[in-house]
Tab-separated table of C-alpha atoms in Angstrom:
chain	number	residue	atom	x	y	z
S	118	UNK	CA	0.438	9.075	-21.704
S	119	UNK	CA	4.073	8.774	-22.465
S	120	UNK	CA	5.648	5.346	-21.960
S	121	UNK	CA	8.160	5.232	-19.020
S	122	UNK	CA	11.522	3.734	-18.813
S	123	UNK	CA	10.812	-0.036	-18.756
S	124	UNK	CA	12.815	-0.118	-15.408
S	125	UNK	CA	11.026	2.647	-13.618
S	126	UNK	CA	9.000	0.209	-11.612
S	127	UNK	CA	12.125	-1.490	-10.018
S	128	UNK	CA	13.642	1.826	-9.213
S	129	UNK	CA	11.868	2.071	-6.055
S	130	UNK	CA	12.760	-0.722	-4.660
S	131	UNK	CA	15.955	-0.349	-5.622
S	132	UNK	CA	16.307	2.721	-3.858
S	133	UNK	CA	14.874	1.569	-0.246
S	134	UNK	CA	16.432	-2.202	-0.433
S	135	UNK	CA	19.631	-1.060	1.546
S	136	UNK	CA	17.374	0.312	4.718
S	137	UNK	CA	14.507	-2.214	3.808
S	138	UNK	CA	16.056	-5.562	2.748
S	139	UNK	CA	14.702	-8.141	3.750
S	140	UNK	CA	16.141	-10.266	6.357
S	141	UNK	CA	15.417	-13.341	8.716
S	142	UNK	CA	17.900	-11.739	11.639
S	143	UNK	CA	16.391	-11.816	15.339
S	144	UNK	CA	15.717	-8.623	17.290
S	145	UNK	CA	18.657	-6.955	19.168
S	146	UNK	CA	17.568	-8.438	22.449
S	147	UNK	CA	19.310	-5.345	24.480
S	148	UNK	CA	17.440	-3.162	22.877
S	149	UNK	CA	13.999	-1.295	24.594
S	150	UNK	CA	11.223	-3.608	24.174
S	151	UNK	CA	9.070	-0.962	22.483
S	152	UNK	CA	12.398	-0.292	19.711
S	153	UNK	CA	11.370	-4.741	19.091
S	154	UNK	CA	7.643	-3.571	18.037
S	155	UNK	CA	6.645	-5.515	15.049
S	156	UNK	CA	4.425	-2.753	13.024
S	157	UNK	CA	3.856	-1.425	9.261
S	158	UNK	CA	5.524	1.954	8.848
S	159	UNK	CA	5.611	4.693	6.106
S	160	UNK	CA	8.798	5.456	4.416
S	161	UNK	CA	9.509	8.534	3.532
S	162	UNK	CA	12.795	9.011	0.823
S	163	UNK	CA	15.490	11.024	1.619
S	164	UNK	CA	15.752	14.368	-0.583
S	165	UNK	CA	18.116	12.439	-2.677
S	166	UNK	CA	16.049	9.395	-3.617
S	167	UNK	CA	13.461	12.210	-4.273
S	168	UNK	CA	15.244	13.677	-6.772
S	169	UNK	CA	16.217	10.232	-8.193
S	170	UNK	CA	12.354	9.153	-8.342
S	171	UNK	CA	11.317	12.312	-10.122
S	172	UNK	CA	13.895	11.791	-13.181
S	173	UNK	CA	11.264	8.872	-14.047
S	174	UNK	CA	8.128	10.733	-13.176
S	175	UNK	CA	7.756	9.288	-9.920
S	176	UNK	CA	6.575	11.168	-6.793
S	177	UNK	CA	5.426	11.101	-3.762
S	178	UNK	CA	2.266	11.630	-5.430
S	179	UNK	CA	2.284	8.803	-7.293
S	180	UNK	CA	4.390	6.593	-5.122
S	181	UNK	CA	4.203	4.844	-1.880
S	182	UNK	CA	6.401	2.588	0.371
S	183	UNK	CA	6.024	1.024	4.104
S	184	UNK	CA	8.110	-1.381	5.635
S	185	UNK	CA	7.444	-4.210	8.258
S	186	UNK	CA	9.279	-6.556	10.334
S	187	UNK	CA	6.662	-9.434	11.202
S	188	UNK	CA	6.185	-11.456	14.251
S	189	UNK	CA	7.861	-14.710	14.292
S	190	UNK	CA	4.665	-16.888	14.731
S	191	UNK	CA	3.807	-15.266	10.910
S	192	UNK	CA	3.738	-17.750	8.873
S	193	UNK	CA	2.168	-15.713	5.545
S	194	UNK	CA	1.982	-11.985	4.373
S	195	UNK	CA	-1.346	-11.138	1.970
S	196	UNK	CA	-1.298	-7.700	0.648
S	197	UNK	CA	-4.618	-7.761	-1.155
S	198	UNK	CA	-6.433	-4.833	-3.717
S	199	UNK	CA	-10.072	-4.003	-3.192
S	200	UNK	CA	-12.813	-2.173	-5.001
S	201	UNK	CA	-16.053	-1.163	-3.441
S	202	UNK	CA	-19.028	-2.841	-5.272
S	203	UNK	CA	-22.294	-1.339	-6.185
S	204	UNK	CA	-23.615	-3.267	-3.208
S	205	UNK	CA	-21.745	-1.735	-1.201
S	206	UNK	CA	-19.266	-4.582	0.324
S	207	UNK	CA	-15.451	-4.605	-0.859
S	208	UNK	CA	-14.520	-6.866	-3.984
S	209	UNK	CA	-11.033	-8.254	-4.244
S	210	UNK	CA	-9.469	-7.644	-7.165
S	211	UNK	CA	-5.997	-8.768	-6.640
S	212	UNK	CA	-3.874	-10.163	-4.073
S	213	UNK	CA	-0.172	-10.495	-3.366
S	214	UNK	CA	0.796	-13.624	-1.155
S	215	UNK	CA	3.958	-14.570	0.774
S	216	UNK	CA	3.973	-17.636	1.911
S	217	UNK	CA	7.061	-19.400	2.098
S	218	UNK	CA	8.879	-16.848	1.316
S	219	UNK	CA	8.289	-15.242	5.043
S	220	UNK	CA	10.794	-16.501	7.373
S	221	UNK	CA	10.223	-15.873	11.040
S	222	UNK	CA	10.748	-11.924	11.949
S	223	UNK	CA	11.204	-11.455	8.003
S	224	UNK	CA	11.740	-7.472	7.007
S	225	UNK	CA	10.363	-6.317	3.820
S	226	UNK	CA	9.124	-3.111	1.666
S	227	UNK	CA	5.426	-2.741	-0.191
S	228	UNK	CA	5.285	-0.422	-2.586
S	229	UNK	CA	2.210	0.859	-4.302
S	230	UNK	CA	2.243	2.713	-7.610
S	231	UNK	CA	-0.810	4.852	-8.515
S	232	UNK	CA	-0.887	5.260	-12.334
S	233	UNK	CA	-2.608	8.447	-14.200
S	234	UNK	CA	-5.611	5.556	-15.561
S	235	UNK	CA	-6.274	5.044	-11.673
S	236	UNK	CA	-4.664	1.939	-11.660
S	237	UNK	CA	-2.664	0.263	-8.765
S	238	UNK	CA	0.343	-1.494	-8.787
S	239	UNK	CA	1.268	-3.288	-5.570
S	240	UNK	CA	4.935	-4.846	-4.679
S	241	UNK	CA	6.447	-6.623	-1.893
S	242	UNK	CA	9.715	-7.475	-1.495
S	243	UNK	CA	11.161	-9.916	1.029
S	244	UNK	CA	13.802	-12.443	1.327
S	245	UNK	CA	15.438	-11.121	-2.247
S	246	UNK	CA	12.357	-12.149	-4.163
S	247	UNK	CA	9.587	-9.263	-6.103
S	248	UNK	CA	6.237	-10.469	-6.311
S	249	UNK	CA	3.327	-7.962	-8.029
S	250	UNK	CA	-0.413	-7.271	-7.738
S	251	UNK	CA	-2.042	-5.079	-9.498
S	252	UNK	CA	-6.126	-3.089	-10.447
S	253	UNK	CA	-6.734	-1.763	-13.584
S	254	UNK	CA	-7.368	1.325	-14.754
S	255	UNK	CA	-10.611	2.592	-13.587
S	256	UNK	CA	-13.782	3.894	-15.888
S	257	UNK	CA	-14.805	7.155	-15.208
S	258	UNK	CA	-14.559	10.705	-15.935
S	259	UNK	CA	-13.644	11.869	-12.111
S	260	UNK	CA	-13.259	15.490	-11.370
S	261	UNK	CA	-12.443	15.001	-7.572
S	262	UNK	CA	-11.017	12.627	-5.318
S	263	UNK	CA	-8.569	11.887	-2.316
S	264	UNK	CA	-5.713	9.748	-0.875
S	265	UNK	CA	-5.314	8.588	1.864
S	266	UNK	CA	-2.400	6.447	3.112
S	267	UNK	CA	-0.764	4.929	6.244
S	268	UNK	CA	0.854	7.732	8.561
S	269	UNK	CA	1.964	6.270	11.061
S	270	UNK	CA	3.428	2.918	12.342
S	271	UNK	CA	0.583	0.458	12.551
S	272	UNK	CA	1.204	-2.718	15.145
S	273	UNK	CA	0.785	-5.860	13.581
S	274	UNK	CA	-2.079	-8.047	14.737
S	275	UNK	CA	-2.073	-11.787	13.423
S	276	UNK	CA	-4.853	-12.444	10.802
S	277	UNK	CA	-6.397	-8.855	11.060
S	278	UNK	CA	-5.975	-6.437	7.973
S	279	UNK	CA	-4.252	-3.151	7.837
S	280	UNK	CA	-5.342	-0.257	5.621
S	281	UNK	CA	-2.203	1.362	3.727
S	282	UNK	CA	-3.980	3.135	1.250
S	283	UNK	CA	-7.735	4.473	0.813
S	284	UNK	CA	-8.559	6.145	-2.603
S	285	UNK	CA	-11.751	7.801	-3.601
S	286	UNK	CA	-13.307	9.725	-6.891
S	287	UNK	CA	-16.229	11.745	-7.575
S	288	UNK	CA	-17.658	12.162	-11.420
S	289	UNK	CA	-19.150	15.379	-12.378
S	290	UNK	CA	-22.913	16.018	-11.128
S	291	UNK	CA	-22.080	14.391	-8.214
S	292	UNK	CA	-22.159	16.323	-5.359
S	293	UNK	CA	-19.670	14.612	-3.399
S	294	UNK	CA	-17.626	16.387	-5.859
S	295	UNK	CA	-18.978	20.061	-4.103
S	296	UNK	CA	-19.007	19.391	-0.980
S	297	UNK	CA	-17.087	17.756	1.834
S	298	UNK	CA	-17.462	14.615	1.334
S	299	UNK	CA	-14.303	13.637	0.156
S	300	UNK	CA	-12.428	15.590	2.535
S	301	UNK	CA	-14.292	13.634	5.436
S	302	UNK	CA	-13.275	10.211	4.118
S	303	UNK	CA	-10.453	8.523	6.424
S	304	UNK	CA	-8.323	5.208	6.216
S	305	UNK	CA	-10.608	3.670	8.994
S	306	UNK	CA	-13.321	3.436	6.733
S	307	UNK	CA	-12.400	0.530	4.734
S	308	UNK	CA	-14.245	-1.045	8.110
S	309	UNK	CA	-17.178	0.731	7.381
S	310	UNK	CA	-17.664	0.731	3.570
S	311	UNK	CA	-21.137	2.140	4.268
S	312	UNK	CA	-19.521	5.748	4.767
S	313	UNK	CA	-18.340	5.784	1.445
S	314	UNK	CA	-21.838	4.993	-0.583
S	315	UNK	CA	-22.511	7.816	-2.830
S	316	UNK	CA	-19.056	7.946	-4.313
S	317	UNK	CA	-18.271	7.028	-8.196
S	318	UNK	CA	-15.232	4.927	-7.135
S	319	UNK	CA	-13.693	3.411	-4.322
S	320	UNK	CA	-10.845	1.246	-3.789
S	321	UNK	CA	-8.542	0.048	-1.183
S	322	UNK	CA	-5.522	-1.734	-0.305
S	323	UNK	CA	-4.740	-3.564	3.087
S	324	UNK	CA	-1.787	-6.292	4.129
S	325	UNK	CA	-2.632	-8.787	6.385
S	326	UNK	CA	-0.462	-10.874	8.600
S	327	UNK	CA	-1.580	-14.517	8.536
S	328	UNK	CA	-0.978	-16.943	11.218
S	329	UNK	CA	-1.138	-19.744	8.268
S	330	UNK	CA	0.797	-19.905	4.843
């Protein structure tokens, strides 16, 4: 696979920063008390940043942002990557954690970048500082699979986890990758891994609001 621009993974960020930077400022207290909802939101880039993305191979395909504003009695931010075991229970494979970097009602951007190896690169930034996560490339010769990703605006719940991003393959002879199977598969089952047995691979990637750094 050709190598990219050595910058291309900073060029999303760099894009959403000016409506996504982070920031310690309290609510507008005039405003409507559902406008002050602290939730995890898709962004979608403006036809411009599109067009900007695509010059380094990046699409809305292969590239995915959300942003949050966190309650104030978050203390810690954990976005963490998962991949479902033959056992069927979810193995960690990486985590991202913000800890004292999180001020009170902090406003940040995740970004996830899904490489052509099946690979996962995860990014938050908040309060002017990048951290990274990241799964790597999966085994397998896959011949189906699906995405699915956060939709809509998600309320924040202190300590519980938030699916942003469900992904699921199928290797030839299996015949999840005939029938349905794949189409059936939602976000909401990363609570229920037991929907998803029968499937080649299966990872997942969730950010969870802690109550403690």
């Amino acid at each position: 696979m050709p190598r990219k621009h050595p910058l291309w993974f900073l060029l999303p960020l760099a894009l959403l920063l000016p409506l996504a930077a982070c920031s310690s400022q309290a609510p507008d207290t005039d405003a409507p008390q559902e406008a002050a909802a602290y939730t995890v939101a898709p962004y979608t880039p403006t036809e411009q940043e599109q067009t900007l993305l695509q010059a380094y191979e990046l699409t809305q395909d292969n590239t995915v942002a959300f942003t949050f504003q966190n309650p104030e009695e978050i203390l810690g931010l954990f976005v963490q990557i998962y991949r479902l075991g033959e056992d069927g229970t979810w193995k960690n494979v990486d985590d991202i954690a913000v800890g004292s970097l999180l001020p009170p009602q902090a406003e940040g951007l995740i970004t996830l970048q899904l490489e052509d190896s099946e690979a996962i690169i995860a990014r938050v930034l908040c309060q002017g500082s990048l951290q990274v996560g990241s799964a790597g490339p999966l085994e397998g010769d896959f011949v189906a699979r699906t995405q699915r990703f956060l939709t809509e605006p998600q309320p924040i719940q202190r300590n519980e986890p938030i699916p942003i991003a469900l992904l699921a393959y199928a290797e030839a002879g299996n015949p999840a990758a005939q029938d349905d199977t794949l189409g059936k598969i939602s976000l909401q089952d990363f609570f229920t891994p037991e929907n998803l047995t029968g499937l080649d691979q299966v990872q997942a990637v969730t950010v969870t609001f802690s109550s403690e750094v």
